[in-house]
Every structure is written in structure tokens, then in C-alpha cells.
mmCIF file of C-alpha atoms in Angstrom:
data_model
loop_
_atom_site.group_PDB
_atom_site.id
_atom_site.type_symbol
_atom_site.label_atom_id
_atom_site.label_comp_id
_atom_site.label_asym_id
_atom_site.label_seq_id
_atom_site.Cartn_x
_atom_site.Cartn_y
_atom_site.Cartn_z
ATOM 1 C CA UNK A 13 -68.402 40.390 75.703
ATOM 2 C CA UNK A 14 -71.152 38.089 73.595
ATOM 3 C CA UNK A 15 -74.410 39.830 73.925
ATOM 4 C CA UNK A 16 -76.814 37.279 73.135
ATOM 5 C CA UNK A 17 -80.991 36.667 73.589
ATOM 6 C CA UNK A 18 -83.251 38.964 75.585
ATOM 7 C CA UNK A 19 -80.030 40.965 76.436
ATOM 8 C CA UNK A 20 -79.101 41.738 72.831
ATOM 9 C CA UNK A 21 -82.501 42.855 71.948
ATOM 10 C CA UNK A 22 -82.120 45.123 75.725
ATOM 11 C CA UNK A 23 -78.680 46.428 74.055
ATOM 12 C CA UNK A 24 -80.415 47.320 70.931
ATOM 13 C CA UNK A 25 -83.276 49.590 72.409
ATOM 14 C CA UNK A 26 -80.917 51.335 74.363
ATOM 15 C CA UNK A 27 -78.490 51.802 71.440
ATOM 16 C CA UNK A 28 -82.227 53.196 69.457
ATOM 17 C CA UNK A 29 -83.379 55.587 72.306
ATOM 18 C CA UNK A 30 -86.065 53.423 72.991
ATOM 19 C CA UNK A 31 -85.280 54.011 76.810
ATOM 20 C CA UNK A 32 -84.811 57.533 76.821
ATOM 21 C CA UNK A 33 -86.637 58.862 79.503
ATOM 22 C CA UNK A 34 -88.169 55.521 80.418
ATOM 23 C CA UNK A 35 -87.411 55.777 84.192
ATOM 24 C CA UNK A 36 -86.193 59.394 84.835
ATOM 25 C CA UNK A 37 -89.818 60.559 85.799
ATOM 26 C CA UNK A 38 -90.681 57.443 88.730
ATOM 27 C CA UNK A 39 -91.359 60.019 90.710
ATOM 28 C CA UNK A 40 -90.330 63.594 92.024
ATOM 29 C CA UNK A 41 -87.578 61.339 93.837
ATOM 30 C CA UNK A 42 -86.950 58.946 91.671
ATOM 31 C CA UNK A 43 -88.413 56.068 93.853
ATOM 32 C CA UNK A 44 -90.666 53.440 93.788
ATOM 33 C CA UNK A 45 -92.426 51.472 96.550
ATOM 34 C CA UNK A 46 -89.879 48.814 96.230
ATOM 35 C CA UNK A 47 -86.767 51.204 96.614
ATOM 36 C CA UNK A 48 -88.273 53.254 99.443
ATOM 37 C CA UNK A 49 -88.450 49.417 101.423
ATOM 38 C CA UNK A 50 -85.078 49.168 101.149
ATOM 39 C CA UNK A 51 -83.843 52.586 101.958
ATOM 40 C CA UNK A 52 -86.472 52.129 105.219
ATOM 41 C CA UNK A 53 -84.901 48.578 105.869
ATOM 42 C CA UNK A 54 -81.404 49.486 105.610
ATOM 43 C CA UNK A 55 -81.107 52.885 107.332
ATOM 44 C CA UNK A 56 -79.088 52.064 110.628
ATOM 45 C CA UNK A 57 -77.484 49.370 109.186
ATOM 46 C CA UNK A 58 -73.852 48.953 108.653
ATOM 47 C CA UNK A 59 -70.671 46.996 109.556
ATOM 48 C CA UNK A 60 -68.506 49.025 111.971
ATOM 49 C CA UNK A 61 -69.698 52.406 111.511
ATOM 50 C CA UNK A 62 -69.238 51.725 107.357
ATOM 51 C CA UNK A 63 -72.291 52.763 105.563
ATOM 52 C CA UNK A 64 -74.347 49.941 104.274
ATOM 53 C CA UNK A 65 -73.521 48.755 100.312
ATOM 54 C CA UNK A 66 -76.144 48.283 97.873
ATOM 55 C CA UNK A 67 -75.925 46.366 94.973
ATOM 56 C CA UNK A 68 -78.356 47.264 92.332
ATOM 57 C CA UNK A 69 -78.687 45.288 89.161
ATOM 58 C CA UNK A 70 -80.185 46.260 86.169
ATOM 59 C CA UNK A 71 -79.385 50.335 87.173
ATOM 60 C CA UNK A 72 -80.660 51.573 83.566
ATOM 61 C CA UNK A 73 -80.044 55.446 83.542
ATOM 62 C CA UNK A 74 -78.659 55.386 87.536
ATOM 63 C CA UNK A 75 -81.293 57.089 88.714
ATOM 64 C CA UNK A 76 -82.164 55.133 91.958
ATOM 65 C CA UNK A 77 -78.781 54.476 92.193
ATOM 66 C CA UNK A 78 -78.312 58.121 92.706
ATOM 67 C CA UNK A 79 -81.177 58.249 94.967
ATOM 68 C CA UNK A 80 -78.886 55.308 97.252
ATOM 69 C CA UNK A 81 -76.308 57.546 96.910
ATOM 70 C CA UNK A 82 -77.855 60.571 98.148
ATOM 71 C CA UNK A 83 -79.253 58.114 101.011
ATOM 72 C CA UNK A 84 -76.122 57.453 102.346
ATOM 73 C CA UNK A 85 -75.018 53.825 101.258
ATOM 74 C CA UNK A 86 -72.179 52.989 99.269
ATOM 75 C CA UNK A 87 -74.037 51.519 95.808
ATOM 76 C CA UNK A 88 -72.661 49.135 93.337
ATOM 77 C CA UNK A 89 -74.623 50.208 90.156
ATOM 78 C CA UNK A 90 -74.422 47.208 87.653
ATOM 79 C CA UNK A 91 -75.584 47.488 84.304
ATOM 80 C CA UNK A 92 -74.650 45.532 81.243
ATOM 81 C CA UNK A 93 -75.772 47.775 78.376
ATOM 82 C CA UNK A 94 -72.539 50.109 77.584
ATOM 83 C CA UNK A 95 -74.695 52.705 76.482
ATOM 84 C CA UNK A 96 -76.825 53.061 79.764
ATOM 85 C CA UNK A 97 -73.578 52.352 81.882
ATOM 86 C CA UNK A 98 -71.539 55.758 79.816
ATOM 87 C CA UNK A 99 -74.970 57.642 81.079
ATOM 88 C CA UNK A 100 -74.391 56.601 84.995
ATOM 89 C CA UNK A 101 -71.133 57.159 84.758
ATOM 90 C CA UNK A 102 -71.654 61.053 83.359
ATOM 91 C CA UNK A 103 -74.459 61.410 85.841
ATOM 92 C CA UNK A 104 -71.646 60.855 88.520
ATOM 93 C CA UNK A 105 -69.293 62.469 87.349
ATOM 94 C CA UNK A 106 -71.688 65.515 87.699
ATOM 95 C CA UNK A 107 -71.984 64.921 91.487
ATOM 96 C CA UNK A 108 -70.166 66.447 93.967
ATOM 97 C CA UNK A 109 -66.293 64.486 94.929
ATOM 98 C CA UNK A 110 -68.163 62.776 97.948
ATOM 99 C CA UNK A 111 -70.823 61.618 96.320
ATOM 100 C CA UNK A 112 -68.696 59.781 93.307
ATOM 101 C CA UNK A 113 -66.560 58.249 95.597
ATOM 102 C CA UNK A 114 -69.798 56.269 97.058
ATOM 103 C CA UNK A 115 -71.114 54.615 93.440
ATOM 104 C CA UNK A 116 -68.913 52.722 92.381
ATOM 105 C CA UNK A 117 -70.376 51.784 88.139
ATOM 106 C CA UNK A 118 -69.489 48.076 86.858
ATOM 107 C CA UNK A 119 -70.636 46.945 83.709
ATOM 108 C CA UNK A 120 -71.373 43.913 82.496
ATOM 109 C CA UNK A 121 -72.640 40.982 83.920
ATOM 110 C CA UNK A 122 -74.583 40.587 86.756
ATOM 111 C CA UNK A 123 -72.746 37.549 87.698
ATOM 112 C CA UNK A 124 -69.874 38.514 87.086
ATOM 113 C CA UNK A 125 -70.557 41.486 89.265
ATOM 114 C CA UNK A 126 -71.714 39.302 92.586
ATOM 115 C CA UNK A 127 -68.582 37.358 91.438
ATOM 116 C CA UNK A 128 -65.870 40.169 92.009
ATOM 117 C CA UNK A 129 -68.022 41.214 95.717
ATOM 118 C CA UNK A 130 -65.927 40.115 98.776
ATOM 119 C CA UNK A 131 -67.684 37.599 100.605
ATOM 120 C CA UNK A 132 -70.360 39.534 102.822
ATOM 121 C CA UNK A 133 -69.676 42.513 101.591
ATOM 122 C CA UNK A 134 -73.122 43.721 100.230
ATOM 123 C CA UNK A 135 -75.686 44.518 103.155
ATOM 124 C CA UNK A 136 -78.511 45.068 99.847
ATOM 125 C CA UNK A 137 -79.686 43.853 96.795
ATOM 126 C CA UNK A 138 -81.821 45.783 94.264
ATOM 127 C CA UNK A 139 -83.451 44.860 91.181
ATOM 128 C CA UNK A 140 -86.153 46.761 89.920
ATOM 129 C CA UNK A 141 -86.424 45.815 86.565
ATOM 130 C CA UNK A 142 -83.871 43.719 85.798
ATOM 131 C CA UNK A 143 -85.110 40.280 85.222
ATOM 132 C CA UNK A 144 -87.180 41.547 81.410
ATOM 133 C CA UNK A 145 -83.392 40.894 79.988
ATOM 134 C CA UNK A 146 -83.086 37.229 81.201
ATOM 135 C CA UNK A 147 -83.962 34.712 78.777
#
């Protein structure tokens, strides 16, 4: 993959540290107002007794992709920086078996991402901070 514009220079301060830490402290629960919306909106929700799927773009360090986890959804954490995607992916492998089976980590593109999602599958979409690596 061609990382290119606002997306290389987003692959570069992750590669420096530059994130480090960034989002880990949002909160004692890793939230913001935007994320506790969506857990309030979607609780109840789901498609034959299935948990609700989230898809969040832009998941950084995985942290409120976690926090979806730990909610009870199934979360799609997409992330196109390899070096932020190896540090979701060792966060969940730290979780218990039931938990990992319920975030499922793709990296790359988020179009590709929405690309590879059957059709109606997703009952969310979150973005908290992805749109700073669009050009």
C-alpha cells in the first residue's frame, strides 16, 4: 500500500511516537461525549438477537474500540497506520478469548474496509478523529 498526503505525514508521527499517549487518558473510561451517544443509541439494538457491529474508523491505539468491546457490540476497528494497528492488535490479544473474538482489527483503508462489509451489516459508524488524515 502507497501512503501518500496527510496520511503519510499521519504514518510518520506514529512511526516517531508523536502519538504515544495521545488518546489513552480521554477519560477514566476512555470515552468521549461522542462515543457515549453511540453506546446510548445503540444499546438494544441488534439483528436477531446478534449484538450490534460497530465500525470505527480512524481507531488510533484501540482504546474506544475496547471500550465497544467491553459494551457488548461486535467492533470493526479500522486503522491504516501499521504501527497503531500492531498496538490494537496486542491490546486484544491481552483480553480475555470472548472479548477477542468480538474486535475484529483491519488495516488499511477505510474504503476498502466499508468495501469488504456485507451489505447491512454494520448497525454503527464511529469516527472520532479520523478525518485530520484526509487530504
Amino acid at each position: 500500500m502507497t501512503i501518500t498526503g496527510q496520511a503519510q505525514k499521519y504514518a510518520v508521527a506514529w512511526e516517531v511516537g508523536l502519538y504515544n499517549g495521545f488518546s489513552e487518558g480521554t477519560s477514566a473510561k476512555h470515552s468521549t461525549p461522542l462515543l457515549e451517544g453511540l453506546v446510548t443509541n445503540l444499546q438494544g439494538l441488534s439483528k436477531e438477537g446478534a449484538p450490534a457491529r460497530v465500525l470505527e474508523a480512524g481507531a488510533g491505539l484501540g482504546s474506544h474500540a475496547l471500550r465497544l468491546v467491553e459494551e457488548g457490540f461486535l467492533v470493526i476497528a479500522n486503522e491504516y497506520c501499521e504501527t497503531a494497528t500492531r498496538e490494537i492488535l496486542r491490546k486484544r490479544n491481552q483480553l480475555p478469548q470472548y472479548y477477542q473474538t468480538r474486535l475484529q482489527v483491519f488495516q488499511g483503508d477505510i474504503l476498502d474496509c466499508l468495501r469488504t462489509q456485507d451489505k447491512e451489516s454494520v448497525t454503527g459508524f464511529y469516527a472520532h478523529s479520523v478525518f485530520h488524515t484526509f487530504s
